[in-house]
PDB file of C-alpha atoms in Angstrom:
ATOM      1  CA  MET F   1     -78.970  39.345 -71.804  1.00 49.00           C
ATOM      2  CA  PRO F   2     -76.693  38.456 -69.497  1.00 53.00           C
ATOM      3  CA  THR F   3     -77.039  38.996 -65.801  1.00 56.00           C
ATOM      4  CA  SER F   4     -74.346  41.192 -63.755  1.00 55.00           C
ATOM      5  CA  GLN F   5     -73.323  37.789 -62.401  1.00 53.00           C
ATOM      6  CA  ASP F   6     -72.695  36.381 -65.934  1.00 53.00           C
ATOM      7  CA  MET F   7     -70.832  39.617 -66.853  1.00 53.00           C
ATOM      8  CA  THR F   8     -68.328  39.201 -63.814  1.00 56.00           C
ATOM      9  CA  THR F   9     -67.360  35.507 -64.505  1.00 60.00           C
ATOM     10  CA  ASP F  10     -67.290  36.405 -68.123  1.00 67.00           C
ATOM     11  CA  PRO F  11     -63.637  35.898 -69.664  1.00 68.00           C
ATOM     12  CA  ASP F  12     -63.233  40.004 -69.579  1.00 86.00           C
ATOM     13  CA  THR F  13     -62.875  40.027 -66.017  1.00 90.00           C
ATOM     14  CA  GLY F  14     -59.427  41.183 -66.077  1.00 90.00           C
ATOM     15  CA  LEU F  15     -60.684  44.173 -68.753  1.00 91.00           C
ATOM     16  CA  LEU F  16     -63.465  45.209 -66.535  1.00 92.00           C
ATOM     17  CA  ASP F  17     -61.157  45.328 -63.480  1.00 93.00           C
ATOM     18  CA  ALA F  18     -58.935  47.426 -65.118  1.00 93.00           C
ATOM     19  CA  LEU F  19     -61.793  49.789 -66.316  1.00 93.00           C
ATOM     20  CA  GLN F  20     -63.025  50.043 -62.977  1.00 94.00           C
ATOM     21  CA  HIS F  21     -59.489  50.588 -61.652  1.00 95.00           C
ATOM     22  CA  GLN F  22     -59.004  53.711 -64.357  1.00 94.00           C
ATOM     23  CA  VAL F  23     -62.130  55.136 -63.463  1.00 93.00           C
ATOM     24  CA  ALA F  24     -61.473  55.385 -59.931  1.00 93.00           C
ATOM     25  CA  VAL F  25     -58.117  56.616 -60.767  1.00 93.00           C
ATOM     26  CA  PHE F  26     -59.767  59.226 -63.121  1.00 89.00           C
ATOM     27  CA  ALA F  27     -62.365  60.198 -60.613  1.00 87.00           C
ATOM     28  CA  ARG F  28     -59.819  60.814 -57.944  1.00 85.00           C
ATOM     29  CA  ARG F  29     -57.523  62.892 -60.465  1.00 84.00           C
ATOM     30  CA  ALA F  30     -60.269  64.914 -61.668  1.00 80.00           C
ATOM     31  CA  GLU F  31     -61.286  65.650 -58.099  1.00 76.00           C
ATOM     32  CA  GLN F  32     -57.766  66.554 -57.202  1.00 73.00           C
ATOM     33  CA  THR F  33     -57.555  69.170 -60.005  1.00 71.00           C
ATOM     34  CA  ARG F  34     -60.976  69.890 -60.117  1.00 67.00           C
ATOM     35  CA  LEU F  35     -60.201  70.233 -63.622  1.00 56.00           C
ATOM     36  CA  GLY F  36     -59.367  73.946 -62.678  1.00 56.00           C
ATOM     37  CA  GLY F  37     -56.840  74.223 -65.785  1.00 55.00           C
ATOM     38  CA  VAL F  38     -53.293  74.505 -66.066  1.00 58.00           C
ATOM     39  CA  GLY F  39     -51.994  74.775 -62.564  1.00 55.00           C
ATOM     40  CA  GLN F  40     -54.231  77.933 -61.611  1.00 59.00           C
ATOM     41  CA  VAL F  41     -55.986  77.470 -58.527  1.00 57.00           C
ATOM     42  CA  ARG F  42     -58.000  80.875 -59.420  1.00 58.00           C
ATOM     43  CA  ASN F  43     -59.575  79.225 -62.192  1.00 64.00           C
ATOM     44  CA  SER F  44     -60.616  76.033 -60.395  1.00 77.00           C
ATOM     45  CA  MET F  45     -64.496  75.763 -59.455  1.00 85.00           C
ATOM     46  CA  ASP F  46     -66.597  73.264 -57.719  1.00 85.00           C
ATOM     47  CA  ARG F  47     -68.250  70.589 -59.862  1.00 86.00           C
ATOM     48  CA  ALA F  48     -71.939  71.512 -58.413  1.00 89.00           C
ATOM     49  CA  ALA F  49     -71.131  75.445 -59.412  1.00 92.00           C
ATOM     50  CA  TYR F  50     -69.773  74.521 -62.605  1.00 92.00           C
ATOM     51  CA  LEU F  51     -72.706  72.266 -63.808  1.00 92.00           C
ATOM     52  CA  LEU F  52     -75.425  74.993 -62.488  1.00 94.00           C
ATOM     53  CA  LEU F  53     -73.632  77.948 -64.170  1.00 96.00           C
ATOM     54  CA  ASN F  54     -73.079  76.226 -67.225  1.00 95.00           C
ATOM     55  CA  ARG F  55     -76.818  75.057 -67.476  1.00 95.00           C
ATOM     56  CA  LEU F  56     -78.027  78.832 -66.637  1.00 96.00           C
ATOM     57  CA  ASP F  57     -75.807  79.706 -69.661  1.00 97.00           C
ATOM     58  CA  GLN F  58     -77.111  76.970 -72.072  1.00 95.00           C
ATOM     59  CA  GLU F  59     -80.603  77.261 -71.387  1.00 94.00           C
ATOM     60  CA  GLY F  60     -81.233  80.806 -69.858  1.00 93.00           C
ATOM     61  CA  PRO F  61     -83.085  82.162 -66.661  1.00 93.00           C
ATOM     62  CA  MET F  62     -85.176  79.761 -65.174  1.00 93.00           C
ATOM     63  CA  GLY F  63     -86.892  78.764 -61.797  1.00 91.00           C
ATOM     64  CA  VAL F  64     -85.401  76.751 -58.913  1.00 91.00           C
ATOM     65  CA  LYS F  65     -87.871  73.719 -59.664  1.00 91.00           C
ATOM     66  CA  ALA F  66     -87.080  73.896 -63.568  1.00 91.00           C
ATOM     67  CA  LEU F  67     -83.275  73.945 -63.097  1.00 92.00           C
ATOM     68  CA  ALA F  68     -83.595  70.957 -60.488  1.00 90.00           C
ATOM     69  CA  ALA F  69     -85.303  68.899 -62.823  1.00 88.00           C
ATOM     70  CA  GLY F  70     -83.121  69.547 -65.646  1.00 85.00           C
ATOM     71  CA  MET F  71     -80.306  68.570 -63.571  1.00 85.00           C
ATOM     72  CA  GLY F  72     -81.924  65.491 -61.932  1.00 82.00           C
ATOM     73  CA  ILE F  73     -81.721  66.662 -58.461  1.00 87.00           C
ATOM     74  CA  ASP F  74     -84.492  68.425 -56.056  1.00 89.00           C
ATOM     75  CA  SER F  75     -85.057  71.389 -55.477  1.00 90.00           C
ATOM     76  CA  SER F  76     -83.727  71.928 -51.986  1.00 92.00           C
ATOM     77  CA  THR F  77     -80.473  70.621 -53.302  1.00 92.00           C
ATOM     78  CA  VAL F  78     -80.531  73.357 -56.009  1.00 92.00           C
ATOM     79  CA  THR F  79     -81.548  76.106 -53.485  1.00 92.00           C
ATOM     80  CA  ARG F  80     -78.382  75.014 -51.267  1.00 94.00           C
ATOM     81  CA  GLN F  81     -75.989  75.019 -54.177  1.00 94.00           C
ATOM     82  CA  VAL F  82     -77.077  78.392 -55.431  1.00 94.00           C
ATOM     83  CA  ALA F  83     -76.797  80.012 -52.319  1.00 94.00           C
ATOM     84  CA  PRO F  84     -73.123  80.727 -52.293  1.00 95.00           C
ATOM     85  CA  LEU F  85     -73.219  81.555 -56.159  1.00 96.00           C
ATOM     86  CA  VAL F  86     -75.936  84.308 -55.244  1.00 95.00           C
ATOM     87  CA  ASP F  87     -73.765  85.472 -52.254  1.00 95.00           C
ATOM     88  CA  THR F  88     -70.858  85.807 -54.667  1.00 95.00           C
ATOM     89  CA  GLY F  89     -72.455  87.563 -57.223  1.00 96.00           C
ATOM     90  CA  LEU F  90     -72.204  84.672 -59.804  1.00 97.00           C
ATOM     91  CA  VAL F  91     -76.309  84.009 -60.116  1.00 96.00           C
ATOM     92  CA  LYS F  92     -78.757  86.872 -59.962  1.00 95.00           C
ATOM     93  CA  ARG F  93     -82.290  86.041 -58.330  1.00 91.00           C
ATOM     94  CA  THR F  94     -84.961  88.041 -60.215  1.00 87.00           C
ATOM     95  CA  SER F  95     -88.698  87.974 -60.112  1.00 79.00           C
ATOM     96  CA  HIS F  96     -90.712  86.278 -62.539  1.00 73.00           C
ATOM     97  CA  PRO F  97     -91.935  88.382 -65.411  1.00 74.00           C
ATOM     98  CA  GLU F  98     -95.323  87.113 -65.386  1.00 76.00           C
ATOM     99  CA  ASP F  99     -95.313  85.748 -61.390  1.00 74.00           C
ATOM    100  CA  GLY F 100     -93.670  88.556 -59.366  1.00 71.00           C
ATOM    101  CA  ARG F 101     -93.811  85.645 -56.364  1.00 75.00           C
ATOM    102  CA  ALA F 102     -91.653  83.259 -58.322  1.00 79.00           C
ATOM    103  CA  VAL F 103     -87.866  83.533 -58.316  1.00 85.00           C
ATOM    104  CA  VAL F 104     -85.846  83.014 -61.541  1.00 92.00           C
ATOM    105  CA  LEU F 105     -82.118  82.248 -61.260  1.00 94.00           C
ATOM    106  CA  GLN F 106     -79.727  83.761 -64.063  1.00 94.00           C
ATOM    107  CA  LEU F 107     -76.092  84.185 -64.771  1.00 96.00           C
ATOM    108  CA  SER F 108     -74.790  87.505 -64.069  1.00 97.00           C
ATOM    109  CA  PRO F 109     -72.270  89.077 -65.782  1.00 97.00           C
ATOM    110  CA  ARG F 110     -69.998  88.472 -63.372  1.00 96.00           C
ATOM    111  CA  GLY F 111     -70.905  84.690 -63.599  1.00 96.00           C
ATOM    112  CA  GLN F 112     -70.962  84.667 -66.843  1.00 96.00           C
ATOM    113  CA  ALA F 113     -67.248  85.960 -67.092  1.00 95.00           C
ATOM    114  CA  ARG F 114     -65.945  83.452 -64.234  1.00 93.00           C
ATOM    115  CA  LEU F 115     -67.858  80.332 -66.287  1.00 94.00           C
ATOM    116  CA  ASP F 116     -65.826  81.817 -69.496  1.00 93.00           C
ATOM    117  CA  GLU F 117     -62.597  82.021 -67.426  1.00 90.00           C
ATOM    118  CA  VAL F 118     -63.137  78.529 -66.154  1.00 88.00           C
ATOM    119  CA  ARG F 119     -63.947  77.083 -69.572  1.00 89.00           C
ATOM    120  CA  SER F 120     -61.122  78.509 -70.956  1.00 87.00           C
ATOM    121  CA  SER F 121     -58.800  76.999 -68.627  1.00 84.00           C
ATOM    122  CA  ARG F 122     -60.379  73.681 -68.764  1.00 84.00           C
ATOM    123  CA  ARG F 123     -60.068  73.857 -72.505  1.00 87.00           C
ATOM    124  CA  GLU F 124     -56.572  74.301 -72.132  1.00 87.00           C
ATOM    125  CA  LEU F 125     -56.026  71.663 -69.785  1.00 85.00           C
ATOM    126  CA  MET F 126     -57.878  69.256 -72.236  1.00 89.00           C
ATOM    127  CA  ALA F 127     -55.573  70.362 -75.196  1.00 91.00           C
ATOM    128  CA  GLN F 128     -52.613  69.936 -72.898  1.00 89.00           C
ATOM    129  CA  VAL F 129     -53.796  66.197 -71.523  1.00 90.00           C
ATOM    130  CA  THR F 130     -54.436  65.034 -75.129  1.00 94.00           C
ATOM    131  CA  GLU F 131     -51.742  66.737 -76.859  1.00 96.00           C
ATOM    132  CA  GLY F 132     -50.082  63.779 -78.521  1.00 97.00           C
ATOM    133  CA  TRP F 133     -53.664  62.433 -79.685  1.00 97.00           C
ATOM    134  CA  SER F 134     -55.266  62.633 -83.099  1.00 97.00           C
ATOM    135  CA  PRO F 135     -58.474  64.664 -83.472  1.00 96.00           C
ATOM    136  CA  GLU F 136     -60.020  61.024 -84.261  1.00 97.00           C
ATOM    137  CA  GLU F 137     -58.717  59.907 -80.787  1.00 97.00           C
ATOM    138  CA  ARG F 138     -60.286  62.910 -78.837  1.00 97.00           C
ATOM    139  CA  ASP F 139     -63.215  62.483 -80.509  1.00 97.00           C
ATOM    140  CA  SER F 140     -63.820  58.879 -80.224  1.00 97.00           C
ATOM    141  CA  PHE F 141     -62.863  59.460 -76.395  1.00 96.00           C
ATOM    142  CA  CYS F 142     -65.488  61.864 -76.090  1.00 96.00           C
ATOM    143  CA  THR F 143     -67.787  59.715 -77.708  1.00 97.00           C
ATOM    144  CA  LEU F 144     -67.333  57.058 -75.520  1.00 96.00           C
ATOM    145  CA  LEU F 145     -67.069  58.898 -72.283  1.00 94.00           C
ATOM    146  CA  THR F 146     -70.677  60.457 -73.200  1.00 95.00           C
ATOM    147  CA  ARG F 147     -71.721  56.808 -73.842  1.00 96.00           C
ATOM    148  CA  PHE F 148     -70.287  56.074 -70.263  1.00 94.00           C
ATOM    149  CA  ASN F 149     -72.015  58.786 -68.256  1.00 89.00           C
ATOM    150  CA  SER F 150     -75.278  58.280 -70.119  1.00 89.00           C
ATOM    151  CA  ALA F 151     -74.984  54.726 -68.960  1.00 93.00           C
ATOM    152  CA  LEU F 152     -73.993  55.635 -65.557  1.00 89.00           C
ATOM    153  CA  SER F 153     -77.163  57.863 -65.639  1.00 83.00           C
ATOM    154  CA  ALA F 154     -79.606  55.551 -67.022  1.00 86.00           C
ATOM    155  CA  ARG F 155     -78.594  53.034 -64.288  1.00 88.00           C
ATOM    156  CA  GLN F 156     -78.847  55.287 -61.571  1.00 79.00           C
ATOM    157  CA  SER F 157     -82.594  56.730 -62.844  1.00 77.00           C
ATOM    158  CA  ALA F 158     -83.503  52.869 -62.936  1.00 82.00           C
ATOM    159  CA  ALA F 159     -82.219  52.274 -59.319  1.00 78.00           C
ATOM    160  CA  GLY F 160     -84.435  55.419 -58.394  1.00 69.00           C
ATOM    161  CA  GLY F 161     -81.526  57.784 -57.606  1.00 59.00           C
ATOM    162  CA  ASP F 162     -81.181  61.511 -58.664  1.00 53.00           C
ATOM    163  CA  ALA F 163     -78.783  61.015 -61.342  1.00 48.00           C
ATOM    164  CA  GLY F 164     -81.583  62.154 -64.077  1.00 47.00           C
ATOM    165  CA  PRO F 165     -81.181  64.006 -66.920  1.00 46.00           C
ATOM    166  CA  GLU F 166     -77.978  65.976 -65.357  1.00 45.00           C
ATOM    167  CA  ALA F 167     -75.759  63.338 -65.870  1.00 44.00           C
ATOM    168  CA  GLY F 168     -76.680  62.303 -69.130  1.00 42.00           C
ATOM    169  CA  ALA F 169     -77.404  65.754 -70.603  1.00 42.00           C
ATOM    170  CA  ASP F 170     -75.033  67.742 -68.814  1.00 44.00           C
ATOM    171  CA  ALA F 171     -72.386  64.790 -69.674  1.00 41.00           C
ATOM    172  CA  ASP F 172     -73.474  65.244 -73.319  1.00 40.00           C
ATOM    173  CA  ALA F 173     -73.145  68.825 -73.323  1.00 39.00           C
ATOM    174  CA  ASP F 174     -69.782  68.643 -71.385  1.00 41.00           C
ATOM    175  CA  ALA F 175     -68.437  66.002 -73.505  1.00 39.00           C
ATOM    176  CA  SER F 176     -69.485  67.784 -76.451  1.00 37.00           C
ATOM    177  CA  ASP F 177     -67.640  70.967 -75.395  1.00 40.00           C
ATOM    178  CA  ALA F 178     -64.800  68.920 -74.210  1.00 38.00           C
ATOM    179  CA  SER F 179     -64.616  67.195 -77.630  1.00 35.00           C
ATOM    180  CA  ALA F 180     -64.868  70.724 -79.376  1.00 36.00           C
ATOM    181  CA  ASP F 181     -62.242  72.329 -76.932  1.00 36.00           C
ATOM    182  CA  ALA F 182     -59.853  69.205 -77.160  1.00 33.00           C
ATOM    183  CA  SER F 183     -59.579  69.377 -80.849  1.00 33.00           C
ATOM    184  CA  SER F 184     -58.968  73.123 -80.797  1.00 31.00           C
ATOM    185  CA  GLU F 185     -55.138  74.514 -81.152  1.00 29.00           C
ATOM    186  CA  VAL F 186     -56.064  77.648 -79.581  1.00 30.00           C
ATOM    187  CA  PRO F 187     -58.563  77.202 -76.833  1.00 31.00           C
ATOM    188  CA  PRO F 188     -61.410  79.498 -77.596  1.00 33.00           C
ATOM    189  CA  THR F 189     -63.838  80.923 -75.380  1.00 34.00           C
ATOM    190  CA  SER F 190     -67.262  80.066 -75.463  1.00 34.00           C
TER     191      SER F 190
END
């Protein structure tokens, strides 16, 4: 297996340079628009909020520790990120049905409506951005982006970082959603 030194001296250096540049441009563009949709600021949502709401929607109510473990971040980070979502009524804190001392987080009806609105807007954006693409191209891009995100997650986990399952699992779910969303002519709500 080639070392990273071998890979940088490989004849594909120009391709790897182009790839890292395109990833940087993509990250900047994604942050600039926050993938908020089709020019609608009201439909933008910060990445942390989107990933938390999305996980609660997909997996249902759960405690802070379970949410943190599933996202590959620590509990204090989840607590800090959830606080404004609770304050704005997007997430509800309830007592655990079996252990009243434990707190369970769940998506509120307002949170579900907001998440659906953002997903719909992002779906429309993905449809517009990939309008000239064939369904096969959309699928290939989604597959490769999922693979890329999973490789980044694995690398971060191996290095002792906190990318954990969130980067791989959410990337898989988000890419799957993006693939399905991008291949739709009329953006359905999920």
